[in-house]
Amino acid sequence: MKLSVVIPVMNEVENIKPLFAALASSLAGIDHEIVLVDDGSTDGTVAEIEANAPSNLQLVVLNKNYGQTTAMAAGIDHAKGDLIATLDGDLQNDPSDIPMMMRYLFDNDLDVVAGRRAGRQDGMILRKIPSKIANALIRTLTDVHIRDYGCTLKVFKKDVAKNLGLYGELHRFIPVLVQLYGAKMAEVDVRHHARQFGKSKYGIGRTFKVMSDLLFMVFFQKYSQKPMHLFGTLGFFSLFIGLALNLYLLFLKILGEKIGGRPLLSLGIIMTFIGIQLITTGFIAEFIMRTYYESQNKKPYIIKKIIGKQ
């Protein structure tokens, strides 16, 4: 099979028929399957899908709402195509962009093509401005230069999509995961439409989740295989400051000065203990990292291909 289109949906009952019509029109002539993942809908979405299901549909119904990342991971796990496209179920992404993205991927020998929403049809205050700030911050901290991290429309080669390791709320950081995998990626302009039915599942409150996930992604990107480099460096820095302060106060004590009520004494003791804790955390993180790889016979690298006799 050439293409699998993975679409997570939740409470999108009014969008199902137009979605099927748009997919059939846009992907006519392309051997493809549709993998719909229902993420705990409560509004009759599943019944609507079953009533209008085309012959190439595979429906995965989750037992409760897990979030878009988990739903997307479930769809990718069940996809059989050589290429995998991810798409929102609210019709704001346009399926007619998928053939263009497939051609772009093949013509430029890429592993992933990410969509960049041109003329984005969302609210300025609650959606566009927070998104621009978040995109700029992610680019700066991860050094992955994608302009639109929030666009779900992407086309992947199968091996890349199935090895992304999507957990929690990391679908926003797929470009960073792609870079960690070592895949070649580019971004192209795609169409974006205003939502016609239903309501958005995202609000300004997701900003704090994005910030939390960003901290994890920066750590994972830079220190997942060498956590001691982070915790050890911070720990020794804190320990050095703590010991230096304590030695300074000890010298004053020898000279006969009173040091019991000095704030520097408390700061020196606290910095010393923080340093010891950070170094200890680094040791524990190193053991966890080694256990993660060795217990599952995982390798800390991915081979693209091997040339020559085995």
Coordinates of C-alpha atoms in Angstrom, one line a residue:
M1 CA 0.0 0.0 0.0
K2 CA 1.3 3.4 -1.0
L3 CA -0.2 5.7 1.7
S4 CA -1.8 5.6 5.1
V5 CA -3.7 8.7 6.3
V6 CA -3.8 8.8 10.1
I7 CA -6.5 11.0 11.6
P8 CA -7.2 11.3 15.3
V9 CA -10.7 12.5 16.0
M10 CA -12.7 13.4 19.2
N11 CA -16.3 14.7 19.1
E12 CA -16.2 15.6 15.4
V13 CA -19.5 14.0 14.4
E14 CA -20.4 16.8 12.0
N15 CA -17.1 16.7 10.2
I16 CA -17.0 13.0 9.4
K17 CA -19.0 13.0 6.1
P18 CA -17.2 16.1 4.7
L19 CA -13.9 14.6 5.7
F20 CA -14.6 11.3 3.9
A21 CA -15.7 13.3 0.8
A22 CA -12.5 15.5 0.9
L23 CA -10.3 12.4 1.2
A24 CA -12.0 10.6 -1.6
S25 CA -11.7 13.6 -3.9
S26 CA -8.1 14.5 -3.0
L27 CA -6.6 11.0 -3.0
A28 CA -8.3 9.6 -6.1
G29 CA -5.8 7.5 -8.0
I30 CA -3.5 7.0 -5.0
D31 CA -3.5 3.5 -3.4
H32 CA -4.3 4.5 0.2
E33 CA -6.0 3.6 3.5
I34 CA -7.6 5.8 6.1
V35 CA -6.8 5.1 9.7
L36 CA -9.2 7.0 11.9
V37 CA -8.5 6.9 15.7
D38 CA -11.4 7.8 17.9
D39 CA -10.0 9.4 21.1
G40 CA -12.9 8.9 23.5
S41 CA -15.6 10.7 21.6
T42 CA -19.0 11.2 23.5
D43 CA -21.1 12.7 20.7
G44 CA -21.8 9.9 18.3
T45 CA -18.7 10.2 16.2
V46 CA -18.0 6.5 16.2
A47 CA -21.6 5.7 14.9
E48 CA -21.2 8.3 12.2
I49 CA -17.9 6.8 11.1
E50 CA -19.4 3.3 11.0
A51 CA -22.4 4.5 9.0
N52 CA -20.4 6.2 6.4
A53 CA -17.2 4.2 6.3
P54 CA -15.5 3.7 3.0
S55 CA -14.0 0.3 2.1
N56 CA -10.5 1.4 2.8
L57 CA -11.2 2.6 6.3
Q58 CA -9.6 1.2 9.4
L59 CA -11.2 2.5 12.6
V60 CA -9.3 2.3 15.9
V61 CA -11.5 3.1 18.9
L62 CA -9.7 4.0 22.2
N63 CA -11.4 3.1 25.4
K64 CA -11.1 6.7 26.7
N65 CA -9.6 10.1 25.9
Y66 CA -5.8 9.9 25.9
G67 CA -4.9 13.0 24.0
Q68 CA -3.9 13.7 20.4
T69 CA -0.3 12.4 20.8
T70 CA -1.4 8.9 22.0
A71 CA -4.2 8.8 19.4
M72 CA -1.8 9.7 16.7
A73 CA 0.7 7.0 17.9
A74 CA -2.1 4.4 17.9
G75 CA -2.9 5.3 14.3
I76 CA 0.7 5.1 13.2
D77 CA 1.1 1.7 14.8
H78 CA -1.8 0.4 12.8
A79 CA -0.9 2.0 9.5
K80 CA 0.4 -0.3 6.7
G81 CA 1.4 2.3 4.0
D82 CA 4.9 3.0 2.8
L83 CA 4.1 6.6 3.5
I84 CA 2.1 7.9 6.4
A85 CA 0.3 11.2 6.4
T86 CA -1.1 12.7 9.6
L87 CA -4.1 15.0 9.4
D88 CA -6.5 16.8 11.8
G89 CA -10.1 15.6 11.7
D90 CA -11.6 19.1 11.8
L91 CA -11.1 19.9 8.1
Q92 CA -8.8 22.9 8.9
N93 CA -6.0 20.9 7.2
D94 CA -6.8 20.3 3.5
P95 CA -6.3 16.7 2.3
S96 CA -5.7 18.0 -1.3
D97 CA -2.2 19.1 -0.1
I98 CA -1.1 15.5 0.5
P99 CA -0.3 14.5 -3.1
M100 CA 1.8 17.7 -3.5
M101 CA 3.7 16.8 -0.3
M102 CA 4.3 13.3 -1.5
R103 CA 5.8 14.5 -4.7
Y104 CA 7.9 17.0 -2.8
L105 CA 9.2 14.2 -0.6
F106 CA 10.2 12.0 -3.5
D107 CA 11.6 14.8 -5.7
N108 CA 13.9 16.1 -2.9
D109 CA 14.8 12.7 -1.4
L110 CA 13.4 13.6 2.0
D111 CA 12.1 11.5 4.9
V112 CA 9.5 13.9 6.2
V113 CA 7.6 16.9 4.7
A114 CA 5.9 19.1 7.3
G115 CA 3.1 21.5 6.5
R116 CA 3.3 25.2 7.2
R117 CA -0.1 26.8 7.5
A118 CA -0.3 29.7 5.0
G119 CA -3.0 32.3 5.7
R120 CA -3.9 30.6 9.0
Q121 CA -7.6 30.8 9.8
D122 CA -7.5 31.1 13.6
G123 CA -8.1 33.8 16.2
M124 CA -5.2 36.3 16.5
I125 CA -5.1 36.7 20.3
L126 CA -5.8 33.2 21.6
R127 CA -4.2 31.2 18.8
K128 CA -1.9 33.0 16.4
I129 CA 0.1 35.2 18.8
P130 CA 0.8 32.4 21.4
S131 CA 1.7 30.1 18.6
K132 CA 4.2 32.5 17.1
I133 CA 5.8 33.0 20.5
A134 CA 5.9 29.2 21.2
N135 CA 7.4 28.5 17.7
A136 CA 10.1 31.1 18.1
L137 CA 11.0 29.8 21.6
I138 CA 11.1 26.1 20.4
R139 CA 13.3 27.1 17.4
T140 CA 15.7 29.0 19.7
L141 CA 16.1 26.3 22.3
T142 CA 16.1 23.2 20.0
D143 CA 17.9 24.7 17.0
V144 CA 15.3 22.9 14.7
H145 CA 14.3 25.6 12.3
I146 CA 10.7 24.9 11.5
R147 CA 8.3 27.9 11.4
D148 CA 5.1 26.0 12.2
Y149 CA 5.4 23.4 14.9
G150 CA 1.6 23.2 15.4
C151 CA 0.6 22.0 11.9
T152 CA -0.6 18.4 12.1
L153 CA -0.4 17.9 8.4
K154 CA 2.8 16.0 7.7
V155 CA 4.0 13.2 5.4
F156 CA 6.5 10.6 6.6
K157 CA 8.3 7.6 5.3
K158 CA 7.0 4.6 7.3
D159 CA 10.2 3.8 9.2
V160 CA 10.5 7.4 10.5
A161 CA 6.9 7.6 11.6
K162 CA 7.0 4.3 13.4
N163 CA 10.1 5.1 15.3
L164 CA 9.3 8.6 16.6
G165 CA 8.5 7.5 20.1
L166 CA 5.3 9.6 20.6
Y167 CA 4.3 9.8 24.3
G168 CA 2.4 12.3 26.5
E169 CA 1.9 15.5 24.5
L170 CA 4.9 15.4 22.2
H171 CA 3.0 15.7 18.9
R172 CA 3.9 19.4 18.9
F173 CA 7.6 18.4 18.9
I174 CA 7.6 15.9 16.1
P175 CA 10.1 18.0 14.1
V176 CA 12.5 17.8 17.1
L177 CA 11.9 14.0 17.3
V178 CA 12.5 13.7 13.5
Q179 CA 15.9 15.6 14.0
L180 CA 16.8 13.2 16.8
Y181 CA 16.1 10.3 14.5
G182 CA 18.4 11.7 11.9
A183 CA 15.8 12.0 9.2
K184 CA 15.8 14.6 6.4
M185 CA 13.0 17.1 6.7
A186 CA 11.6 20.1 4.9
E187 CA 8.6 22.4 5.3
V188 CA 6.1 23.5 2.6
D189 CA 3.2 25.9 2.6
V190 CA -0.2 24.2 2.9
R191 CA -3.8 25.5 2.9
H192 CA -5.6 26.2 6.2
H193 CA -9.4 26.6 6.6
A194 CA -11.6 28.0 9.3
R195 CA -13.3 25.4 11.4
Q196 CA -16.9 24.9 10.1
F197 CA -18.3 22.5 12.7
G198 CA -17.7 21.7 16.3
K199 CA -15.2 23.6 18.6
S200 CA -11.5 23.6 19.1
K201 CA -10.0 21.3 21.7
Y202 CA -7.2 23.8 22.4
G203 CA -7.1 27.0 24.4
I204 CA -4.6 29.4 26.0
G205 CA -4.2 27.0 28.9
R206 CA -2.1 24.6 26.8
T207 CA 0.7 27.2 26.9
F208 CA 1.9 25.8 30.2
K209 CA 1.8 22.2 28.9
V210 CA 3.9 23.3 25.9
M211 CA 6.5 24.9 28.2
S212 CA 6.7 21.8 30.3
D213 CA 7.1 19.6 27.3
L214 CA 9.7 22.0 25.8
L215 CA 11.9 21.6 28.9
F216 CA 11.7 17.8 28.6
M217 CA 12.5 18.0 24.8
V218 CA 15.6 20.2 25.3
F219 CA 16.8 17.7 28.0
F220 CA 16.0 14.7 25.8
Q221 CA 17.6 16.3 22.7
K222 CA 20.9 17.2 24.4
Y223 CA 21.3 14.9 27.4
S224 CA 19.2 11.7 26.9
Q225 CA 22.4 9.6 26.5
K226 CA 24.6 11.6 28.8
P227 CA 22.5 13.0 31.7
M228 CA 25.6 13.2 33.9
H229 CA 26.9 16.0 31.7
L230 CA 24.0 18.2 32.8
F231 CA 23.5 17.1 36.4
G232 CA 27.2 16.7 37.1
T233 CA 28.1 20.1 35.7
L234 CA 25.4 21.9 37.7
G235 CA 26.2 19.8 40.7
F236 CA 29.9 20.5 40.8
F237 CA 29.2 24.2 40.2
S238 CA 26.8 24.3 43.2
L239 CA 29.2 22.2 45.3
F240 CA 32.2 24.5 44.4
I241 CA 30.2 27.6 45.5
G242 CA 29.0 25.9 48.7
L243 CA 32.5 24.7 49.7
A244 CA 34.1 28.1 48.8
L245 CA 31.6 29.9 51.1
N246 CA 32.1 27.5 53.9
L247 CA 35.9 27.7 53.7
Y248 CA 35.7 31.5 53.7
L249 CA 33.5 31.4 56.8
L250 CA 35.8 28.8 58.4
F251 CA 38.7 31.2 57.8
L252 CA 36.7 34.1 59.5
K253 CA 35.9 31.8 62.4
I254 CA 39.6 31.0 62.9
L255 CA 40.3 34.7 63.0
G256 CA 37.8 35.0 65.9
E257 CA 34.7 36.4 64.1
K258 CA 31.2 35.1 64.8
I259 CA 29.6 33.4 61.8
G260 CA 26.6 31.6 63.4
G261 CA 24.1 34.3 62.4
R262 CA 25.4 35.0 58.9
P263 CA 23.2 34.3 55.9
L264 CA 26.3 33.1 54.0
L265 CA 26.5 30.1 56.3
S266 CA 23.0 29.0 55.4
L267 CA 23.7 29.6 51.7
G268 CA 27.0 27.7 51.8
I269 CA 25.3 24.7 53.5
I270 CA 22.4 24.7 51.1
M271 CA 24.6 25.0 48.0
T272 CA 26.7 22.2 49.2
F273 CA 23.8 19.9 49.7
I274 CA 22.2 20.9 46.3
G275 CA 25.5 20.1 44.6
I276 CA 25.6 16.6 46.3
Q277 CA 22.0 16.0 45.3
L278 CA 22.5 17.0 41.7
I279 CA 25.6 14.8 41.3
T280 CA 23.7 11.9 42.9
T281 CA 20.8 12.5 40.5
G282 CA 23.2 12.4 37.6
F283 CA 24.5 9.0 38.7
I284 CA 20.9 7.7 39.0
A285 CA 20.0 9.1 35.6
E286 CA 23.0 7.4 34.1
F287 CA 22.0 4.0 35.5
I288 CA 18.4 4.5 34.3
M289 CA 19.7 5.3 30.8
R290 CA 21.9 2.3 30.7
T291 CA 19.1 0.1 32.0
Y292 CA 16.7 1.4 29.3
Y293 CA 19.1 0.4 26.5
E294 CA 20.5 -2.8 27.9
S295 CA 17.4 -4.4 29.4
Q296 CA 15.6 -4.1 26.0
N297 CA 18.6 -4.7 23.9
K298 CA 18.2 -1.3 22.4
K299 CA 21.0 0.5 20.6
P300 CA 21.8 4.2 21.1
Y301 CA 22.0 4.6 17.3
I302 CA 20.0 3.9 14.2
I303 CA 21.5 2.4 11.0
K304 CA 20.2 4.0 7.8
K305 CA 21.7 1.3 5.5
I306 CA 24.6 -1.1 5.2
I307 CA 26.5 -1.3 1.9
G308 CA 28.6 -4.4 1.0
K309 CA 28.7 -8.0 2.1
Q310 CA 27.3 -8.9 5.5

